[in-house]
Coordinates of C-alpha atoms in Angstrom, one line a residue:
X27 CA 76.1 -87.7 58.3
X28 CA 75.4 -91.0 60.7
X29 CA 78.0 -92.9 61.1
X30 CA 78.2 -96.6 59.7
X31 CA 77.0 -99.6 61.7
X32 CA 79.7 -101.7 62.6
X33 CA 78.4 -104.5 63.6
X34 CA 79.9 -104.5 66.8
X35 CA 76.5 -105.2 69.0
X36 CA 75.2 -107.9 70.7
X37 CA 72.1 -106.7 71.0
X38 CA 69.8 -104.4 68.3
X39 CA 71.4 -100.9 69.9
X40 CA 73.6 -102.0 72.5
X41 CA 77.2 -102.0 72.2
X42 CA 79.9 -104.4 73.3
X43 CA 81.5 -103.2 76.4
X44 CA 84.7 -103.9 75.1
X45 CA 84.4 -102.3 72.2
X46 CA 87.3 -99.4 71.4
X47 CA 87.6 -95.7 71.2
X48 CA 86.9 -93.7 67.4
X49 CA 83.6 -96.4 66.3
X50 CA 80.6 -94.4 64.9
X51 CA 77.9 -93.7 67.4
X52 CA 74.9 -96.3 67.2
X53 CA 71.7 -94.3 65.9
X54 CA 70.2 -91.6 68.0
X55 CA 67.6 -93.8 70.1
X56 CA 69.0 -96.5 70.5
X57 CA 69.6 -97.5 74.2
X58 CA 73.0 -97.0 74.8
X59 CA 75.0 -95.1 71.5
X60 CA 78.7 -95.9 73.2
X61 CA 80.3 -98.2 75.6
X62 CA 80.3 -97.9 79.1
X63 CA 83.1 -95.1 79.7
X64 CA 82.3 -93.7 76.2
X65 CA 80.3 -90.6 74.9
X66 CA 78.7 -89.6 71.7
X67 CA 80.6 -86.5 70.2
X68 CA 80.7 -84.9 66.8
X69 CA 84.5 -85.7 65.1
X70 CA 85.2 -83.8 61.7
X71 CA 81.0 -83.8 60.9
X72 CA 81.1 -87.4 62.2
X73 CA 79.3 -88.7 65.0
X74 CA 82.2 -91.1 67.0
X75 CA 82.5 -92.6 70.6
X76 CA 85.6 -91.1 72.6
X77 CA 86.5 -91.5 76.1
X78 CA 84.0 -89.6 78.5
X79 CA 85.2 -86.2 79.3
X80 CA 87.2 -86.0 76.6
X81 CA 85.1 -83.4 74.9
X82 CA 85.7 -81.9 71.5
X83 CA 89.4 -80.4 71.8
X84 CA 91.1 -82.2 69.2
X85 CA 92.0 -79.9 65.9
X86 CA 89.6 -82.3 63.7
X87 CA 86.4 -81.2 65.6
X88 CA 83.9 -79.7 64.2
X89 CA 81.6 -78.1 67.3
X90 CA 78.0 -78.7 68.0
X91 CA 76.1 -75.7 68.6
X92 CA 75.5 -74.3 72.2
X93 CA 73.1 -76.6 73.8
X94 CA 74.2 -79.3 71.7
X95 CA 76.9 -80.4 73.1
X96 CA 77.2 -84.4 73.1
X97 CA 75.6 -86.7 70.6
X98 CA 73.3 -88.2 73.1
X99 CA 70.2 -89.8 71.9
X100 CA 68.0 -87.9 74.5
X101 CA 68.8 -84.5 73.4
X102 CA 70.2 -84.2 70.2
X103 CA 68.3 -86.1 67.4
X104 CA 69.7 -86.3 63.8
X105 CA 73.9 -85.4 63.8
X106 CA 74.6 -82.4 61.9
X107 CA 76.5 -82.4 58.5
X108 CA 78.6 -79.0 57.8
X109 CA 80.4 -78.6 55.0
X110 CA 84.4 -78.3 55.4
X111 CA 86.4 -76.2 57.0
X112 CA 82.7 -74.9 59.0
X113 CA 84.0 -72.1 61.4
X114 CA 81.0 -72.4 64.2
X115 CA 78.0 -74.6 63.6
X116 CA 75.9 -72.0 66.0
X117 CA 75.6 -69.8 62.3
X118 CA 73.8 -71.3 59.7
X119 CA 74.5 -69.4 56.9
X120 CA 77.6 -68.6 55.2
X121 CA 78.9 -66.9 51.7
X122 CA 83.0 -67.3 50.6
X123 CA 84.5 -64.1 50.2
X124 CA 86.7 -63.7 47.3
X125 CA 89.7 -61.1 47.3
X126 CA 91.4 -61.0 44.2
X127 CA 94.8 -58.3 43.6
X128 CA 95.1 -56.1 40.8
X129 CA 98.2 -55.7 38.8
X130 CA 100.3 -53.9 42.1
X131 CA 99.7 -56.3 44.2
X132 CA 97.5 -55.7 47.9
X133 CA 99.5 -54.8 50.5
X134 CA 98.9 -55.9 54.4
X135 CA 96.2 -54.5 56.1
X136 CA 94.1 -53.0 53.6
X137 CA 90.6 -52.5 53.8
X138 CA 87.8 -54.7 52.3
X139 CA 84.6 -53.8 51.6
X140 CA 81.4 -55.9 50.4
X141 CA 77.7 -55.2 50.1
X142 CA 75.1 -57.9 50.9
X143 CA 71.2 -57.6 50.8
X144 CA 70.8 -57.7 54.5
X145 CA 67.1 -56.7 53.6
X146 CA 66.7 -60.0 52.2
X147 CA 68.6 -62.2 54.6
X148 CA 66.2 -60.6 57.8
X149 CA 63.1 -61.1 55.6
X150 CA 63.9 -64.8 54.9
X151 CA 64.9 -65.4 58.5
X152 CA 68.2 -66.1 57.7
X153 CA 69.6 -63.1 59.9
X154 CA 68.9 -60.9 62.7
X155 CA 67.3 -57.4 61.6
X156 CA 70.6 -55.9 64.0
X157 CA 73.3 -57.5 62.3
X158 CA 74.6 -59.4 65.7
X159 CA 75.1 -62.0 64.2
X160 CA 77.4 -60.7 61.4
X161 CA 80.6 -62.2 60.8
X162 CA 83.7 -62.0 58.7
X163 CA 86.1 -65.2 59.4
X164 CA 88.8 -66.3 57.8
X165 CA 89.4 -69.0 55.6
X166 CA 91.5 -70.4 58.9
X167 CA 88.9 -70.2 61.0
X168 CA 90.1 -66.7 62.6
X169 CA 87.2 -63.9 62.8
X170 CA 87.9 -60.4 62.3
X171 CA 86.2 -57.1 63.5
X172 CA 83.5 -55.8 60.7
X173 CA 81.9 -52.6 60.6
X174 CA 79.3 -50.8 59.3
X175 CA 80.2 -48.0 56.4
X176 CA 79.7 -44.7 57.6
X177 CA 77.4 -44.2 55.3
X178 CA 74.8 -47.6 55.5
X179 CA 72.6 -49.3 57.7
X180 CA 71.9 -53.0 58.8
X181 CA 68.5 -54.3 57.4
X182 CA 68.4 -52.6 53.7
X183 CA 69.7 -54.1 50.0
X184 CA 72.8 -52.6 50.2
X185 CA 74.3 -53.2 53.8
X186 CA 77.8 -52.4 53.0
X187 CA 81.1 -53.6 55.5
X188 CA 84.3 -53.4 56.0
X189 CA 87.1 -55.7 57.4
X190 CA 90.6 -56.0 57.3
X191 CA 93.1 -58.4 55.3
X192 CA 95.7 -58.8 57.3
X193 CA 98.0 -61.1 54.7
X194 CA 99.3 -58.9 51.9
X195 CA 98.9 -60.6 48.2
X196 CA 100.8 -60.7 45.1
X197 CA 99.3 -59.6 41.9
X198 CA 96.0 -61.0 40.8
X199 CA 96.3 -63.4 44.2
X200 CA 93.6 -64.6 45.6
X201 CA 92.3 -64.8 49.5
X202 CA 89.2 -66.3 50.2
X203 CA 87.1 -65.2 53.7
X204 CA 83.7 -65.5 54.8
X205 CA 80.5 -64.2 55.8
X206 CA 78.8 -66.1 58.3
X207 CA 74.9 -65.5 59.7
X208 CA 72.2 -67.7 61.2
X209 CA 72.3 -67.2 65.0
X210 CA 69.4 -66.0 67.1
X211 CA 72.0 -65.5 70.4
X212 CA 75.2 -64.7 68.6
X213 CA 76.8 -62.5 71.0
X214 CA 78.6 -59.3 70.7
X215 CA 80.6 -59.1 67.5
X216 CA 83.9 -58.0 67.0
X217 CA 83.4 -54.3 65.2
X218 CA 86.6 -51.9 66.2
X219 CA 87.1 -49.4 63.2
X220 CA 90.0 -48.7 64.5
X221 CA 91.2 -52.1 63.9
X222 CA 89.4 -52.4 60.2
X223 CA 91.2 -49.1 59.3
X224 CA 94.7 -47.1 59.1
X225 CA 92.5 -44.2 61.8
X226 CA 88.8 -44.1 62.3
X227 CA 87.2 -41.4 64.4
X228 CA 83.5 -40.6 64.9
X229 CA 84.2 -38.0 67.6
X230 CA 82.6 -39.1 70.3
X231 CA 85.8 -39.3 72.6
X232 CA 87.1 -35.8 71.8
X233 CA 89.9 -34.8 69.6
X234 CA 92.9 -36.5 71.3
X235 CA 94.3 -38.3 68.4
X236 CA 94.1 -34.5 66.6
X237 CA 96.3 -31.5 66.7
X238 CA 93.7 -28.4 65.9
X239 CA 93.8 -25.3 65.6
X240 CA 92.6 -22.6 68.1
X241 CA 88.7 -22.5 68.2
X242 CA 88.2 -25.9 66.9
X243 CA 86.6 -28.2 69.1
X244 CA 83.6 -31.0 69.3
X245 CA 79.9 -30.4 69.4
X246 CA 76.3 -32.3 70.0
X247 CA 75.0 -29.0 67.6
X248 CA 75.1 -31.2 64.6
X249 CA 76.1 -34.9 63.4
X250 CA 76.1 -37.4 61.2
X251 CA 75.7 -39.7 63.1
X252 CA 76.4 -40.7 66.8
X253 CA 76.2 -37.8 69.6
X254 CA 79.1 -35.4 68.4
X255 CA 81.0 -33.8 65.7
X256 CA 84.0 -31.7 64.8
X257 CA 83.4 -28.2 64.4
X258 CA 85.8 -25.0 63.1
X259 CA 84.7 -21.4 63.7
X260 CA 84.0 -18.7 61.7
X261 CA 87.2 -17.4 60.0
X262 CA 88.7 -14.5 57.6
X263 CA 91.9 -16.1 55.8
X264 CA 93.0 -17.5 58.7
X265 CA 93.1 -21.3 58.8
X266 CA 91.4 -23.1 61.8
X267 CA 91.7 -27.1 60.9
X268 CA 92.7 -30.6 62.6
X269 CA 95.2 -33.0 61.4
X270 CA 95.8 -36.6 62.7
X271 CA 98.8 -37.4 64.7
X272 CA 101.0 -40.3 64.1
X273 CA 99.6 -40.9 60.6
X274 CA 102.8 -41.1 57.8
X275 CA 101.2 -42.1 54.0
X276 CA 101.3 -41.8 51.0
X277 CA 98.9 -44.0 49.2
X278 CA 95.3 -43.6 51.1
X279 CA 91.8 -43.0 50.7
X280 CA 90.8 -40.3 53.1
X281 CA 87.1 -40.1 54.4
X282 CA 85.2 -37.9 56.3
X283 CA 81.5 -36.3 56.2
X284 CA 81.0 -32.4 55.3
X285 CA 78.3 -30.2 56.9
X286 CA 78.5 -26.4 56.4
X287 CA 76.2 -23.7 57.8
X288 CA 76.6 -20.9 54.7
X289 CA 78.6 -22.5 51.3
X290 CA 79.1 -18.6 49.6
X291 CA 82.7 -17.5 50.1
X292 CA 83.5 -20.5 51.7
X293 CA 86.7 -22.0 51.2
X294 CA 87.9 -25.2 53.0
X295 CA 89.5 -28.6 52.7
X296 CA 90.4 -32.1 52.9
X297 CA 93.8 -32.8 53.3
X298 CA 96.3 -35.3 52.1
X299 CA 99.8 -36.0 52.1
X300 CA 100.5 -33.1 54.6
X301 CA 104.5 -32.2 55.7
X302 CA 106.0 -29.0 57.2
X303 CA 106.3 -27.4 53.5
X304 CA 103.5 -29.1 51.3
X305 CA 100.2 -30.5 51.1
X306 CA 97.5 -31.5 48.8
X307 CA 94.1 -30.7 48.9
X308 CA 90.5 -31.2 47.9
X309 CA 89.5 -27.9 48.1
X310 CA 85.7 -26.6 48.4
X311 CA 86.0 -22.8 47.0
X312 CA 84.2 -20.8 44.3
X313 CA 85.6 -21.2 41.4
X314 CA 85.5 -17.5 40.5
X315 CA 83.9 -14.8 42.2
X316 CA 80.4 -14.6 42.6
X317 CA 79.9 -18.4 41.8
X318 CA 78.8 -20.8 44.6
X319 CA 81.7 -22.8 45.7
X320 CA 82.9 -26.4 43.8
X321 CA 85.7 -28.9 45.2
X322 CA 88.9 -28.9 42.9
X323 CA 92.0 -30.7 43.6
X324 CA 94.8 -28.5 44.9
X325 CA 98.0 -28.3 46.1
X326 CA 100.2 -25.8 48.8
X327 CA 103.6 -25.7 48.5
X328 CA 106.8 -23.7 50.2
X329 CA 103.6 -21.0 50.9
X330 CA 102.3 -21.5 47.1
X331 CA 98.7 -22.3 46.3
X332 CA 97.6 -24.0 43.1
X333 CA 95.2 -25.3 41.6
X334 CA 96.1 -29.2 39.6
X335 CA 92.1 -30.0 38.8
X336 CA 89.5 -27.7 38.9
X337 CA 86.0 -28.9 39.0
X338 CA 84.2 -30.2 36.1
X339 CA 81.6 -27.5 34.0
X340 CA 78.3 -27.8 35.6
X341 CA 80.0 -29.9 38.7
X342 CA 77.0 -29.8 42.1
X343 CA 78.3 -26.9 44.4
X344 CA 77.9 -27.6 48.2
X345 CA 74.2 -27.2 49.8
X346 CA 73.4 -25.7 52.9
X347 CA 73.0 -27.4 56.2
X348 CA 73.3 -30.9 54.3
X349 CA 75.8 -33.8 54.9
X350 CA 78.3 -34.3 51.7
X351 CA 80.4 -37.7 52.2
X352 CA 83.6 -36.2 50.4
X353 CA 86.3 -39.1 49.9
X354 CA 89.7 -38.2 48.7
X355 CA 92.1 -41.4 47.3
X356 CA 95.7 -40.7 46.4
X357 CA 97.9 -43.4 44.7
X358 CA 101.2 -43.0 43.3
X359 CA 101.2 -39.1 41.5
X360 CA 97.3 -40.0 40.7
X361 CA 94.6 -38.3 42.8
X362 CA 90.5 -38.2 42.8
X363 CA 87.6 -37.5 44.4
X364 CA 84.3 -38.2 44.8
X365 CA 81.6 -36.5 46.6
X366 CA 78.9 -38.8 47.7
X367 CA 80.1 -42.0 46.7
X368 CA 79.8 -40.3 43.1
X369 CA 83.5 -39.2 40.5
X370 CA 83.4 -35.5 41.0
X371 CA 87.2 -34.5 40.5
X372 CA 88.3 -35.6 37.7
X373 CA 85.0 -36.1 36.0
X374 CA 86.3 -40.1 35.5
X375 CA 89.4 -41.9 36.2
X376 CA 92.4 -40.8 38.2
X377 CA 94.7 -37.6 37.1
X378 CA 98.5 -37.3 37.8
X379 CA 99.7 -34.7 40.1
X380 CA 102.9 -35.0 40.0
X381 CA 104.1 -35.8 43.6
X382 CA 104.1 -39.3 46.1
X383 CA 105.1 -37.5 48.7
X384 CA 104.1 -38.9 52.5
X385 CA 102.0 -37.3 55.1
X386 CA 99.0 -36.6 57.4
X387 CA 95.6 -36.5 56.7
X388 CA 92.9 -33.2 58.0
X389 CA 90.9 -30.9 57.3
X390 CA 90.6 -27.3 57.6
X391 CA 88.5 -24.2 56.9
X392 CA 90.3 -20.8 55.7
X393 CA 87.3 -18.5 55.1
X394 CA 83.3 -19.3 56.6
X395 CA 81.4 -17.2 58.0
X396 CA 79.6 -19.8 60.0
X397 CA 80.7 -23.2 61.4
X398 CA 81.5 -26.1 58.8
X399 CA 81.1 -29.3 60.6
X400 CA 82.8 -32.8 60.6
X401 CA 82.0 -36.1 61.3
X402 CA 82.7 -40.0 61.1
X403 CA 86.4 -40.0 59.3
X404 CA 87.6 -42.9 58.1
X405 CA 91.3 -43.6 56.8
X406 CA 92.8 -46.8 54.6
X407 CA 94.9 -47.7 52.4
X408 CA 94.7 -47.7 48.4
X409 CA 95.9 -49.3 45.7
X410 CA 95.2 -49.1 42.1
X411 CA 93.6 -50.9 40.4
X412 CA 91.9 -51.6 43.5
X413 CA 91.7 -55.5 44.6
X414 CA 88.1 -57.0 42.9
X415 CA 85.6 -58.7 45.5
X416 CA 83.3 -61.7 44.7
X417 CA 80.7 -63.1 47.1
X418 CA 79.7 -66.7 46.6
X419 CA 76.5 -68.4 47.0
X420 CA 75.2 -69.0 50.3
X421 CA 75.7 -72.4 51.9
X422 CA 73.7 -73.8 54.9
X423 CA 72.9 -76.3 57.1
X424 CA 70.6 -78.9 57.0

């Protein structure tokens, strides 16, 4: 907002030379806006005179976008007005990001995920069609990398990110971020996965951070998305899978995209908790002979195979040569899964499996008798319930 007139001129626009440091600016136009020595800068959403060269380093700045730069009458017109705590008046747009705990808390690092109508924001003008100019900040003025789902796109109703809390909260705390948009030259944003989750891998880099099995490699044959995939080979009873190294949980959602050349007979897994002696899977298998193969929730242990849940009546069995987004969470001794974003195993809820064991995360295929294909995994933590995520209204500037 303009600053008040202080009645420190001589003449209608002219300051006193004499005049000190911190006085509001005199109105854009006029023919000198400071004393001699003195330049117009924006202070806390304030136009004020400091000491030229000074610039705007002082923790109760609020920038002016690039270009802006100094209040001066020539250049900059009408001072802008941002609401508190503004992280970067180049974006012009921004929603508060509530993050509210459950009933056990949130720990550190845990994943976040929102949906906006990015649709809607490029149609108005309000963002750019790429998502650039994306951001997740927070509430101290720190951004943090954001990335895509593995399973959206920029531009559509349901643009759905991720990002990372870094500050673990108490139960039924709340954090608050933001969203920030609005900038036709925004830059490149930050958007590491690997930094928004526990282990992120689309392939595209080989399978260093994997120990496989013999025959299992990368390919450009098939993929999600990207240039490359993960790929076992045809197999009788004999298990050909990848597991990540260096991973040690217990309480994780585990996701990663299926593709398989022929379902019948075919009997593979995601993996969870894995240890020398035990493991727990969701495992795709026909549920009896002669019947196209359904995921179930399983577990191996001391050379033992079981089966904890088997798929619901009338569950979807795996299709041919089609992409299945199969997410596995495990909390506490409660386990699910869901198979395209949809409850599959247990038909609703969470069932108890009796374990909360620690371990790697994989998959592997024991029986196929073509390739089964992987792509764009994604690991976090979980909690339940899970923390609940509110988006405020948007607020701009003038």
């Amino acid at each position: 907002m303009r600053g008040l007139w202080l009645g420190l001129l001589t003449v209608a626009g002219c300051y006193s030379p004499s005049a000190p440091v911190g006085l509001a600016c005199a109105p854009a136009g006029s023919p000198s806006r400071c004393p001699a020595g003195q330049e117009c800068m924006v202070r806390g959403g304030t136009e004020v005179c400091v000491l030229a060269g000074a610039g705007d380093v002082d923790a109760s700045v609020i920038d002016a976008p690039p270009g802006d730069g100094p209040a001066d009458a020539s250049t900059d017109g009408p001072p802008l007005d941002a609401p508190p705590n503004w992280w970067n008046l180049a974006w012009t747009h921004r929603r508060p990001i509530d993050v509210t705990a459950g009933t056990n808390g949130m720990p550190a690092g845990y994943s976040i995920a929102i949906t906006i109508d990015h649709a809607a924001l490029v149609g108005s003008g309000a963002s750019l069609a790429s998502g650039g100019d994306v951001r997740i900040v927070r509430d101290d003025g720190t951004p943090v990398d954001r990335v895509l789902d593995t399973g959206a796109a920029w531009n559509t109703a349901a643009t759905r990110l991720w990002f990372k809390a870094d500050t673990a909260l108490a139960a039924n705390a709340t954090a608050r971020y933001w969203v920030y948009y609005g900038n036709a030259t925004p830059g490149a944003p930050p958007a590491n996965p690997s930094t928004v989750f526990l282990f992120s891998d689309d392939f595209e880099s080989g399978l260093a951070r994997w120990s496989v099995d013999t025959g299992v490699t990368t390919t450009t044959a098939r993929v999600h998305r990207g240039t490359r995939s993960l790929v076992t080979p045809a197999t009788t009873a004999s298990s050909r899978g990848a597991y990540t190294n260096g991973i040690n949980e217990a309480n994780v959602a585990w996701d990663i995209w299926w593709n398989i050349d022929v379902p019948a007979n075919t009997d593979a897994n995601s993996s969870v908790r894995g240890e020398s002696n035990s493991v727990y899977l969701s495992n795709l298998q026909p549920p009896a002979t002669g019947q196209p193969p359904t995921w179930n929730i399983a577990k191996y242990v001391n050379s033992m195979y079981s089966v904890i849940i088997p798929p619901p009546n009338g569950a979807t069995p795996a299709v041919a040569d089609t992409w299945f987004r199969v997410t596995f969470y495990a909390y506490a001794d409660r386990m699910a899964v869901d198979i395209n974003g949809v409850r599959y195993v247990p038909a609703s809820g969470f069932s108890p499996v009796g374990a909360t064991t620690a371990g790697s995360v994989g998959v592997n295929v024991y029986t196929s008798t073509a390739g089964v294909y992987f792509d764009d995994a994604t690991l976090r933590r979980f909690v339940l319930p899970e923390p609940v995520v509110a988006i405020g209204v948007q607020q701009s500037l003038p």
